[in-house]
Short mmCIF file of C-alpha atoms in Angstrom, two decimals:
data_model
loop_
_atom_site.label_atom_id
_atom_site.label_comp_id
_atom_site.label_asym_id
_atom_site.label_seq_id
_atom_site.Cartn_x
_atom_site.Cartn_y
_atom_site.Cartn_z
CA UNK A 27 99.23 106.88 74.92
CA UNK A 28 100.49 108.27 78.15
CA UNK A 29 100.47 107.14 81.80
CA UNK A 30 98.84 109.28 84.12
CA UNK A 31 100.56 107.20 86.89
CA UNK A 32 102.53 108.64 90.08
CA UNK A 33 106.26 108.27 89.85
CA UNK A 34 108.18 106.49 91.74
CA UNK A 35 111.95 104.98 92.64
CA UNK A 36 113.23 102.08 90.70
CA UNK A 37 113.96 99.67 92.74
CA UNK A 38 115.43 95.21 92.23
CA UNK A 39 112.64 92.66 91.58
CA UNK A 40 113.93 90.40 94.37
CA UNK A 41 113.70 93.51 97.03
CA UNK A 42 109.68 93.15 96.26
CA UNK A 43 107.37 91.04 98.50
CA UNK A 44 105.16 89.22 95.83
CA UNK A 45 101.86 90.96 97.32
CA UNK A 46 103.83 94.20 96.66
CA UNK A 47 104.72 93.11 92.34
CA UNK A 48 101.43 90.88 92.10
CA UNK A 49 98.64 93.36 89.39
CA UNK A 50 101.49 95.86 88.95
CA UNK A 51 102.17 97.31 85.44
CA UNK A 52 106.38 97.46 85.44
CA UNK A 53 108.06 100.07 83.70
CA UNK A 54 111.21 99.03 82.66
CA UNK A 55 114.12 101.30 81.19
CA UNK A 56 116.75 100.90 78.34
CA UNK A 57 119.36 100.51 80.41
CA UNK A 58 117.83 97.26 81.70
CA UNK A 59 117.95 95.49 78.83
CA UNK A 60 121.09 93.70 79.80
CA UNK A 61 118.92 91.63 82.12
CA UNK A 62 117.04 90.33 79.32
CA UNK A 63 119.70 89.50 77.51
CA UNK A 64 118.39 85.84 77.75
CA UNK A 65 115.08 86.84 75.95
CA UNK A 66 116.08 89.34 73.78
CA UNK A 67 115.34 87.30 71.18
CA UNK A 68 111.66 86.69 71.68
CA UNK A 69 110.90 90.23 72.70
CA UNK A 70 109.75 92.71 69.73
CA UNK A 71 112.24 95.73 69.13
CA UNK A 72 111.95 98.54 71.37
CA UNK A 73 114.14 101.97 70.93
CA UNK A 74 112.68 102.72 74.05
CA UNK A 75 112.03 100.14 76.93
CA UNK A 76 109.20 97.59 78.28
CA UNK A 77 106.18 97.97 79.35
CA UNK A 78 105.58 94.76 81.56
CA UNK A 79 102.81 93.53 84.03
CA UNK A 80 103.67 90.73 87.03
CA UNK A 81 101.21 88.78 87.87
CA UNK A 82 100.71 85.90 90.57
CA UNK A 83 99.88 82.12 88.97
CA UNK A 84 101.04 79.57 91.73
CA UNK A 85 104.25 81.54 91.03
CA UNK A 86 105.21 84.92 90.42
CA UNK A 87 105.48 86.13 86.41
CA UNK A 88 106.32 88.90 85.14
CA UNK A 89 104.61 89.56 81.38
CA UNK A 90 105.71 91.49 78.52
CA UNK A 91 103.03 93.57 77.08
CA UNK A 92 104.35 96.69 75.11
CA UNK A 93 106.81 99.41 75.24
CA UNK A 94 107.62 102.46 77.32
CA UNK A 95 109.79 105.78 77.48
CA UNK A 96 110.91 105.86 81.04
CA UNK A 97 111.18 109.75 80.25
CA UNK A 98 108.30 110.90 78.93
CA UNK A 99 105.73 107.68 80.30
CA UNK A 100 104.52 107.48 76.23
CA UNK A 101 103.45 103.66 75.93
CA UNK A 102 102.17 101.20 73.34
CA UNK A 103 100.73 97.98 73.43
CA UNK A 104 102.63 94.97 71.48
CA UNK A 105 99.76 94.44 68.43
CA UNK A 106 100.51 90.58 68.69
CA UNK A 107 98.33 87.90 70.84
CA UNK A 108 101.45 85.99 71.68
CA UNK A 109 102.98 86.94 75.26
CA UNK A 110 106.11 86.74 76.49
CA UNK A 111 106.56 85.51 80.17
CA UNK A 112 109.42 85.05 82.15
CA UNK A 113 109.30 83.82 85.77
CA UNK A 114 109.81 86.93 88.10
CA UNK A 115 112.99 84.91 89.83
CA UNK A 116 114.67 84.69 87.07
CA UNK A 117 115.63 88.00 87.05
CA UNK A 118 115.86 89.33 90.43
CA UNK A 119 118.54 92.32 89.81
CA UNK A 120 116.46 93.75 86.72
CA UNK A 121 115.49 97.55 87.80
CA UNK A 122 111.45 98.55 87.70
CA UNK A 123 108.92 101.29 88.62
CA UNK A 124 105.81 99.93 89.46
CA UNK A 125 102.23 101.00 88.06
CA UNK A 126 99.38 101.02 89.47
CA UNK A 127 96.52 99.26 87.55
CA UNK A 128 94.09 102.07 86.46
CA UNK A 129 90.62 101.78 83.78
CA UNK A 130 92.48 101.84 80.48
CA UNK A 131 95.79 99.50 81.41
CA UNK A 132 93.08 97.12 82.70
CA UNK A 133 91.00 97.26 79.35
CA UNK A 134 94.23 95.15 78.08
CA UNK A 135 93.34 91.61 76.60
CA UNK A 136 96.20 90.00 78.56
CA UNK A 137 95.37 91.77 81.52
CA UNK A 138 92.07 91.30 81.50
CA UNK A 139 92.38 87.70 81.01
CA UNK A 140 94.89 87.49 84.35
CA UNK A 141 92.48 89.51 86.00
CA UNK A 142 89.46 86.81 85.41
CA UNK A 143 91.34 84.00 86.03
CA UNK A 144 92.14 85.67 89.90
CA UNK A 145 88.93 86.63 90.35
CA UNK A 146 87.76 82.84 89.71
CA UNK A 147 90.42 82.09 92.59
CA UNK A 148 89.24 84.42 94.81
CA UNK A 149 88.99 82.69 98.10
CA UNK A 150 92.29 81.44 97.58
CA UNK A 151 93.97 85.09 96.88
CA UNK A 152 92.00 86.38 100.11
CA UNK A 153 94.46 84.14 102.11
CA UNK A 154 97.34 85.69 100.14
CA UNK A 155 96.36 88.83 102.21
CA UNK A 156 97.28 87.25 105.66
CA UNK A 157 101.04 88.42 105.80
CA UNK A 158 101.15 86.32 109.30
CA UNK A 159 101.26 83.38 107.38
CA UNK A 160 103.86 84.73 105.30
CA UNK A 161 106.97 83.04 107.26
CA UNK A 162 105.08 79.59 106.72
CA UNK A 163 104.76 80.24 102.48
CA UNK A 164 107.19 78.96 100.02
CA UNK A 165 109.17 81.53 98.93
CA UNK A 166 108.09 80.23 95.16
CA UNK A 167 105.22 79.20 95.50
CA UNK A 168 103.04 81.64 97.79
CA UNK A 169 99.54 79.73 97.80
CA UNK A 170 101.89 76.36 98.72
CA UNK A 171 102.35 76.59 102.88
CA UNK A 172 103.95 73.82 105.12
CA UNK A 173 101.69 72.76 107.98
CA UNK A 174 101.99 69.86 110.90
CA UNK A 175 99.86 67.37 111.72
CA UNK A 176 99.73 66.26 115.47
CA UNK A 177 99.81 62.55 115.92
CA UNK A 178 98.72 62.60 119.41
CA UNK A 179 97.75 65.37 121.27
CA UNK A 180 96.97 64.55 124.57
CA UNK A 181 100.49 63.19 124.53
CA UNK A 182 101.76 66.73 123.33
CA UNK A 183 99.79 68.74 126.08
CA UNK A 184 101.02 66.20 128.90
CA UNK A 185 105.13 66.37 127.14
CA UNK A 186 104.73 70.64 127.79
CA UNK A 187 103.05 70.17 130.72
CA UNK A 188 105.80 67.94 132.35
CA UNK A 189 108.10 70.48 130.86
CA UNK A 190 106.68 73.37 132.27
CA UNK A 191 106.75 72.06 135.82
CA UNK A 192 110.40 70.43 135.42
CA UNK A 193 111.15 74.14 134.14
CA UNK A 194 109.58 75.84 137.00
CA UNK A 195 110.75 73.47 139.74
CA UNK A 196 114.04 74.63 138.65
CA UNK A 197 113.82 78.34 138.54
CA UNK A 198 112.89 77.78 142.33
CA UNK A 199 115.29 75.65 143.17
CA UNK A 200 118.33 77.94 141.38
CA UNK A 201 116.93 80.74 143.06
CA UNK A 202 117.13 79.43 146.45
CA UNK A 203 120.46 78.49 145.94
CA UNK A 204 121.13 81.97 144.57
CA UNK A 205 119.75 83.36 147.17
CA UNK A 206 121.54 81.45 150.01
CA UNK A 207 125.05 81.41 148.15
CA UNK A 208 124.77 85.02 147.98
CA UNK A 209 123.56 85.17 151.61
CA UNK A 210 126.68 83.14 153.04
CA UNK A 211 128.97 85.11 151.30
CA UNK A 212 127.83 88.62 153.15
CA UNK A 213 127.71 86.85 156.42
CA UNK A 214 130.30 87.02 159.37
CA UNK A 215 132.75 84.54 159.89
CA UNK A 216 131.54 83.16 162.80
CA UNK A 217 128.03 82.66 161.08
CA UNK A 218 129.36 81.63 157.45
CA UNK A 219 129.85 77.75 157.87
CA UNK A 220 126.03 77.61 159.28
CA UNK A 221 125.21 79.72 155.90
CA UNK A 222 127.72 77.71 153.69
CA UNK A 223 125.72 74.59 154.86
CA UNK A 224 122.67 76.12 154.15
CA UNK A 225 123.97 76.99 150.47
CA UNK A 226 125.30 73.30 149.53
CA UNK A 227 121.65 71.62 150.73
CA UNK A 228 120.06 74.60 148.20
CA UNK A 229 122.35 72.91 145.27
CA UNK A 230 121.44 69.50 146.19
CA UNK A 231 117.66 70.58 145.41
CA UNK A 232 119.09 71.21 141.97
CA UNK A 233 120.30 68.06 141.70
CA UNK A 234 117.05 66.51 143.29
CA UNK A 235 114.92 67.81 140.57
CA UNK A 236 117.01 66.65 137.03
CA UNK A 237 117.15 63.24 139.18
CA UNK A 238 112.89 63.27 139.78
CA UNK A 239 111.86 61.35 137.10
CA UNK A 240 108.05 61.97 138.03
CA UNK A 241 109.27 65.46 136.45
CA UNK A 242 109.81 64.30 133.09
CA UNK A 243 113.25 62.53 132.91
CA UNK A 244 116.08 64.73 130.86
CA UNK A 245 115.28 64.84 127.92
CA UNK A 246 115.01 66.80 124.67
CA UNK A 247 111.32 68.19 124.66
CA UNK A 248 111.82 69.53 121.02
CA UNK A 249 113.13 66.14 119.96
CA UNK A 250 109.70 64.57 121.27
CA UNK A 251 107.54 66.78 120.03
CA UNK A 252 109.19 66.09 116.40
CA UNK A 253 108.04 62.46 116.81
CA UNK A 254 104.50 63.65 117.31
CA UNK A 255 104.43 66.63 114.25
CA UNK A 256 104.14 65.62 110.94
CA UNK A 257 105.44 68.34 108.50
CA UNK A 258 103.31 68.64 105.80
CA UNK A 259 102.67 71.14 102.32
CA UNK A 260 98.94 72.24 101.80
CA UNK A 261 98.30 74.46 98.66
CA UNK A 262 94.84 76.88 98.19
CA UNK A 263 94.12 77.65 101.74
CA UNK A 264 90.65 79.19 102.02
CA UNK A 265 88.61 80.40 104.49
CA UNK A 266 85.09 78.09 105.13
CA UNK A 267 81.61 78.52 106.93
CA UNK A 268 81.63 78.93 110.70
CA UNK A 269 85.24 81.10 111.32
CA UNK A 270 87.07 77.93 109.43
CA UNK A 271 89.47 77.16 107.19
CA UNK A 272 90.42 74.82 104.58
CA UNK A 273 93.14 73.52 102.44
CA UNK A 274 94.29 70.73 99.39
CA UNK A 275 97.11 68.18 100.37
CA UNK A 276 100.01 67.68 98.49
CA UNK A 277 100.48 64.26 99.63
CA UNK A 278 98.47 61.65 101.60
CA UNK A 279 98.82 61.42 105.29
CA UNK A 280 100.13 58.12 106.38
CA UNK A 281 97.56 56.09 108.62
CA UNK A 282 94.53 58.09 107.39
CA UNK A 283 92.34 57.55 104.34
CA UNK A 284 93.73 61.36 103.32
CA UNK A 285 95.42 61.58 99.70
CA UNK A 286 97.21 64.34 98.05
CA UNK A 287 94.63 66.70 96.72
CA UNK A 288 91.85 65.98 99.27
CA UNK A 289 90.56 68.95 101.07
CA UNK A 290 90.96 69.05 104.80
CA UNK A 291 90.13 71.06 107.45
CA UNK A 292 93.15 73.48 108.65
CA UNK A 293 93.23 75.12 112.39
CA UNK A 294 95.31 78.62 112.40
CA UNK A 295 96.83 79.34 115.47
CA UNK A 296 97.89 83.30 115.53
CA UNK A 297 101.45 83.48 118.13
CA UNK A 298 103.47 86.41 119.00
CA UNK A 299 107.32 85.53 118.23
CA UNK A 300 109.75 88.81 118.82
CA UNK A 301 107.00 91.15 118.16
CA UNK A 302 105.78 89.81 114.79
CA UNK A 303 102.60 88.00 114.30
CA UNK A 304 103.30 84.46 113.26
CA UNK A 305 100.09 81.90 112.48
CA UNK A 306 100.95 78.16 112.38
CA UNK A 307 98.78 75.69 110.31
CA UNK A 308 97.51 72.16 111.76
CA UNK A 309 95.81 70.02 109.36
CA UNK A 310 92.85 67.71 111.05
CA UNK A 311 91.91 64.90 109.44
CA UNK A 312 89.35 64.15 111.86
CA UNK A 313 87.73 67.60 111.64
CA UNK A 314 84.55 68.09 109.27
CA UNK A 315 85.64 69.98 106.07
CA UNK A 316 83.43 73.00 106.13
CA UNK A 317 81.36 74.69 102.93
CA UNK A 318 82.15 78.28 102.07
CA UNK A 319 78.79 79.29 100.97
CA UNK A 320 78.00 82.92 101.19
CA UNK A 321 75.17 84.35 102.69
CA UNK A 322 74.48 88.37 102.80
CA UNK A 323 71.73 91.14 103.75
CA UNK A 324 71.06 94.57 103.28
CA UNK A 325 71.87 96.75 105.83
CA UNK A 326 69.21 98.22 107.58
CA UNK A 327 70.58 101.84 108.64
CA UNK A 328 68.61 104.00 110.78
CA UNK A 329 69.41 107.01 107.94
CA UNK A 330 69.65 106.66 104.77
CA UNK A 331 72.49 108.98 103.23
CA UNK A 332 70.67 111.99 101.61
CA UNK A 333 69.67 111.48 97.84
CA UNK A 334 71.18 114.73 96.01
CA UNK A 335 72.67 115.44 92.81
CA UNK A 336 75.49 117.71 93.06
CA UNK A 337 76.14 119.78 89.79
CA UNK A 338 80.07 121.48 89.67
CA UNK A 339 80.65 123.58 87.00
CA UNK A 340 84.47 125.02 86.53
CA UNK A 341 84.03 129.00 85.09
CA UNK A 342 87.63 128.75 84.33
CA UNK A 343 87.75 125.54 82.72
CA UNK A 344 84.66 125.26 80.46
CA UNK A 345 85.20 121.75 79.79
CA UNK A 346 84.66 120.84 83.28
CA UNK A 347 80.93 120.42 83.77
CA UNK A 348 79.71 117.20 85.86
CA UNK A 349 76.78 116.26 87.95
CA UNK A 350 77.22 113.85 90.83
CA UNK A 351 74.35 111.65 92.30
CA UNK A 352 74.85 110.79 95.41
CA UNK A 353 73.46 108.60 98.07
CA UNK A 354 70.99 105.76 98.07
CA UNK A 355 67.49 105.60 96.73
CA UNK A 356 65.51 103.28 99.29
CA UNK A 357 66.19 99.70 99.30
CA UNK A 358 67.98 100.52 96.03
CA UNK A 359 67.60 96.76 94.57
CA UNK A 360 69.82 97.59 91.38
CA UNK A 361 72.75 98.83 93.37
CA UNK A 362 72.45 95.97 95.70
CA UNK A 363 72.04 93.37 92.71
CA UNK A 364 75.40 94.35 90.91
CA UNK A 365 77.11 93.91 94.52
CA UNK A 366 76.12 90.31 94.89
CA UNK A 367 76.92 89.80 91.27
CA UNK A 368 80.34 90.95 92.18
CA UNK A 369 80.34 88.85 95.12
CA UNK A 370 79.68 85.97 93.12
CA UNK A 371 81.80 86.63 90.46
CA UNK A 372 85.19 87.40 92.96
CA UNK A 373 85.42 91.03 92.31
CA UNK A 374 85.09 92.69 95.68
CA UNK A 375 88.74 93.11 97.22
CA UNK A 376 89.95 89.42 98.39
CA UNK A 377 90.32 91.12 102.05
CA UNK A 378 86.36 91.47 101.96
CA UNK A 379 85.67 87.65 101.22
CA UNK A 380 87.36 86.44 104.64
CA UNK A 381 84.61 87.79 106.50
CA UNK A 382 82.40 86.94 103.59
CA UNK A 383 82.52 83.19 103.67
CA UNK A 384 83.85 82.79 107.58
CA UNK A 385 80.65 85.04 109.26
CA UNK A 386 77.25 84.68 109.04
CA UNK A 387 75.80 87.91 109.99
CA UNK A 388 77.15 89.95 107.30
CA UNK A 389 75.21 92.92 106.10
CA UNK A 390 76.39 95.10 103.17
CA UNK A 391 75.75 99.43 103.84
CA UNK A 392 76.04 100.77 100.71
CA UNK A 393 75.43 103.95 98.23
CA UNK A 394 76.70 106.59 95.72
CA UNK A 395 79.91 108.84 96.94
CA UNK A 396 81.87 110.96 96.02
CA UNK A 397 85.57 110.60 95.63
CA UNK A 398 88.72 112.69 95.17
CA UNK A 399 92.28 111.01 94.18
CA UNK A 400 95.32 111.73 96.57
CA UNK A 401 97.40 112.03 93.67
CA UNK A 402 95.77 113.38 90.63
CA UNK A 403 93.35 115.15 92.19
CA UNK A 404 90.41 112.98 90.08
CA UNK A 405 86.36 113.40 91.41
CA UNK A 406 85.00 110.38 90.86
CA UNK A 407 81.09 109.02 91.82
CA UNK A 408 81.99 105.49 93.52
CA UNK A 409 79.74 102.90 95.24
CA UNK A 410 80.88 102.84 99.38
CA UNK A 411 80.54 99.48 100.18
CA UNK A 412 81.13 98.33 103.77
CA UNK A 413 81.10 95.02 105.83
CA UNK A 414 79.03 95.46 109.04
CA UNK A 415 78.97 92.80 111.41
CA UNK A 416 78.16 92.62 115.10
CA UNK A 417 81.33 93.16 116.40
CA UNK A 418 82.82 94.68 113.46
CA UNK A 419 83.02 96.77 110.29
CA UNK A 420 84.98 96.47 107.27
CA UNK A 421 85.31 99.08 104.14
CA UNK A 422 86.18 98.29 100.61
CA UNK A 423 89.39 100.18 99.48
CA UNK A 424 88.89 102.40 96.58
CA UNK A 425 91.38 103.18 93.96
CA UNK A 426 91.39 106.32 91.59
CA UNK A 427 89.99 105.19 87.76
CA UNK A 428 92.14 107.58 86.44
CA UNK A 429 95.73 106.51 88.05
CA UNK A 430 95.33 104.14 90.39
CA UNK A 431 95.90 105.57 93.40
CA UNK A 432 94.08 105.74 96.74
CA UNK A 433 90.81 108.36 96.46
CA UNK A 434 89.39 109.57 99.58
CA UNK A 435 85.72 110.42 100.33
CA UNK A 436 84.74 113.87 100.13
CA UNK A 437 82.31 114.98 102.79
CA UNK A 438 79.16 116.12 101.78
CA UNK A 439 80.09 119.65 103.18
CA UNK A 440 83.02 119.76 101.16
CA UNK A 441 81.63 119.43 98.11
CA UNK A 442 81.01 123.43 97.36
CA UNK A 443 84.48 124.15 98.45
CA UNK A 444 85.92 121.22 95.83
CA UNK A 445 88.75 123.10 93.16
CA UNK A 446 88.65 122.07 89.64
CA UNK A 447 90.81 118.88 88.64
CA UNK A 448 91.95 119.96 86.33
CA UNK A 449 93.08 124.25 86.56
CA UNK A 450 93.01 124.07 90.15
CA UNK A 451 90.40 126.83 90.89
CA UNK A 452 87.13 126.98 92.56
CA UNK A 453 84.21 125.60 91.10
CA UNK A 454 80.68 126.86 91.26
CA UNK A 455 78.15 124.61 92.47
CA UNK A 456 74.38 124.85 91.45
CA UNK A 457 71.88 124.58 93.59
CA UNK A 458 71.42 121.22 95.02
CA UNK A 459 68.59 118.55 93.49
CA UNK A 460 67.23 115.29 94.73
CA UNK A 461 66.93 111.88 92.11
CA UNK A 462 65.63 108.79 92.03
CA UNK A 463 66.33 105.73 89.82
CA UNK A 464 64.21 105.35 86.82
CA UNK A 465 62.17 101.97 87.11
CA UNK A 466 63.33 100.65 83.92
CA UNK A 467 66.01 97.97 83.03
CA UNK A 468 69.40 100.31 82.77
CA UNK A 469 71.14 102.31 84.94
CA UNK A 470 69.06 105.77 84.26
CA UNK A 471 68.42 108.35 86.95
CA UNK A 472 66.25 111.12 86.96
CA UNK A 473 66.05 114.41 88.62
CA UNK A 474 62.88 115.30 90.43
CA UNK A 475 61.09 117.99 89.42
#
């Protein structure tokens, strides 16, 4: 078999982010082998190199599942049930071109078995898509983040708020001294002692304010607030009902009933730190631990898009002979049925399930369209599904079957004007049709008369 996959530059294991390796087919070389020097002696015999798949499980692994000619992208599966799998840190100089997952690398037993068990973890590998948090993650362990747990707060908001004051009490004060130092040295002689004076009484206000202790004596805020943070590790961070969140300890929290594994309720706070997003985790034990059920509707639009079957026809290329349906027929309960089945079953992009479990106005627009690959070129009849709130509207990304790159929708105006996939020249379209779903059990559709 051969990929049909886009090329790109090798690059080091360790220069990948794991969101960048995690569902990525590897393709690594001959000359590589040196790396794998360790494991050579599990791994089947290859002339060629490895074909390889990383995957995320608490930690990042990177799978052996066949072998590959770097040259010519010719691959075979291993014909064995037993996998080798090497943690992805353990080799962090070995070279590799990533893969896109496409329809036949996914049809692999190994994959598809990696594939299930992330889709039964979905709420927890939605969070993985929050790179603000990413400064907070264990480097290892990604779903693993360290969090605090305030003590007292009221004691925290009046330690800042002293601070703030004492801070801004002597901004003033230095630049009144500035101000009258600066002043006294510009003045005539005659004038400067006055000025001078004037300068020395500005410095004792300095002094005055690290000696008012109703301004917070001197003292090492950060130190304080230390004593009123507990650090802690949560793992499988999830979003919950009501725009919450929640997590699993890793360890009890002293003076609470809390033990390691309980679920708790977890506050994000979202800061700006040098121009990068940063969110910091605060774990409430006080807080009600929210559920995450899911609750969805239809979308009502006020047009439906226009049921027609498109039929393209290369003259060129006589194998190249395809109808598209397109569109949505009414209420279109079967469409909308394999959606929630999706939903239920963790298959929509993790992205999507954030605004899934955290808002409860979501309604689903949905129907048949048609798709072109960036890369191959690939038309492709795909369900659009998008997340409309009230305030906001989010689109499911859609990957080429064929390659698995990004496809783009092709405007119903296009469509006469498409080329041929696969000789590049234009096809003829026949004159356009309208369907409708047939009423029984499978996925027929018919063409009206």
């Amino acid at each position: 078999m051969k990929l049909n996959a886009k090329r790109i530059k090798r690059h080091m294991v360790k220069t990948y982010k794991f969101w960048q390796l995690n569902l990525r087919l590897l393709a690594i070389a001959e000359d590589q082998k040196k790396y794998l020097a360790d494991v050579s002696d599990k791994l089947p015999e290859s002339d060629s190199g490895y074909l390889a798949f990383a995957y995320l499980d608490e930690q990042l692994y990177i799978a052996f599942l066949g072998t590959i000619d770097d040259e010519t992208d010719e691959y075979e599966f291993f014909d064995t049930k037993e996998v080798l799998t090497i943690p992805a840190a353990s080799v962090p100089k070995l070279l590799v071109r990533l893969i896109k997952m496409n329809d036949e690398l996914s049809k692999n037993e190994f994959i598809q078995q990696v594939l299930q068990n992330q889709f039964n973890n979905v709420l927890a590998m939605s969070t993985l898509t929050i790179r603000a948090l990413d400064p907070v993650r264990d480097p290892k362990v990604p779903t693993r983040l360290r969090a605090s747990h305030i003590k007292d707060e009221e004691k925290i908001k009046e330690l800042i708020e002293l601070h703030n004051m004492r801070q801004s009490a002597l901004q003033e004060a230095e630049e009144k001294a500035a101000a009258a130092a600066k002043k006294a040295k510009k003045a005539k002689k005659k004038h400067r002692e006055k000025l001078e004076e004037a300068a020395e009484a500005a410095e004792e206000e300095i002094e005055e304010v690290y000696e008012d202790e109703s301004l917070l004596p001197e003292i090492d805020i950060s130190d304080e607030l230390e004593k009123l943070l507990q650090e802690l590790w949560i793992y499988d961070l999830t979003p919950a009902n009501n725009g919450s969140w929640r997590a699993n300890l890793e360890k009890g929290i002293k003076g609470t009933d809390l033990k390691a594994g309980n679920l708790v309720h977890v506050d994000l706070r979202f800061v700006e730190l040098e121009d990068e997003e940063i969110a910091l985790a605060f774990v409430d034990p006080e807080a009600d631990v929210e559920d995450i059920k899911i609750n969805v509707t239809s979308h009502r639009a006020t047009r439906l898009p226009w049921r027609k079957a498109y039929e393209l026809e290369c003259i060129t290329n006589q194998d190249f002979h395809e109808t598209y349906y397109l569109g949505r027929n009414g209420e279109d309960n079967k469409l909308f049925n394999k959606i929630i089945d999706d939903i239920r079953h963790g298959r929509l992009d993790p992205a999507m399930y954030l605004d899934l479990v955290q808002k409860d106005d979501v309604a689903l627009d949905f129907s048949r369209e048609l798709y072109r690959c960036r890369h191959c070129g690939d038309l492709h009849v795909t369900r659009r599904l998008r997340l409309v709130t009230e305030d906001s509207t989010l689109s499911e990304p859609y990957y080429c079957p064929k390659c698995g790159e990004r496809s783009s929708p092709v405007n119903r105006v296009h469509i006469a004007s498409l080329n041929c996939p696969v000789c590049h020249r234009p096809l003829d379209m026949k004159p356009e049709k309208v369907w409708y779903a047939s009423d029984e059990e499978d996925d027929s559709i018919l063409l009206e008369d």
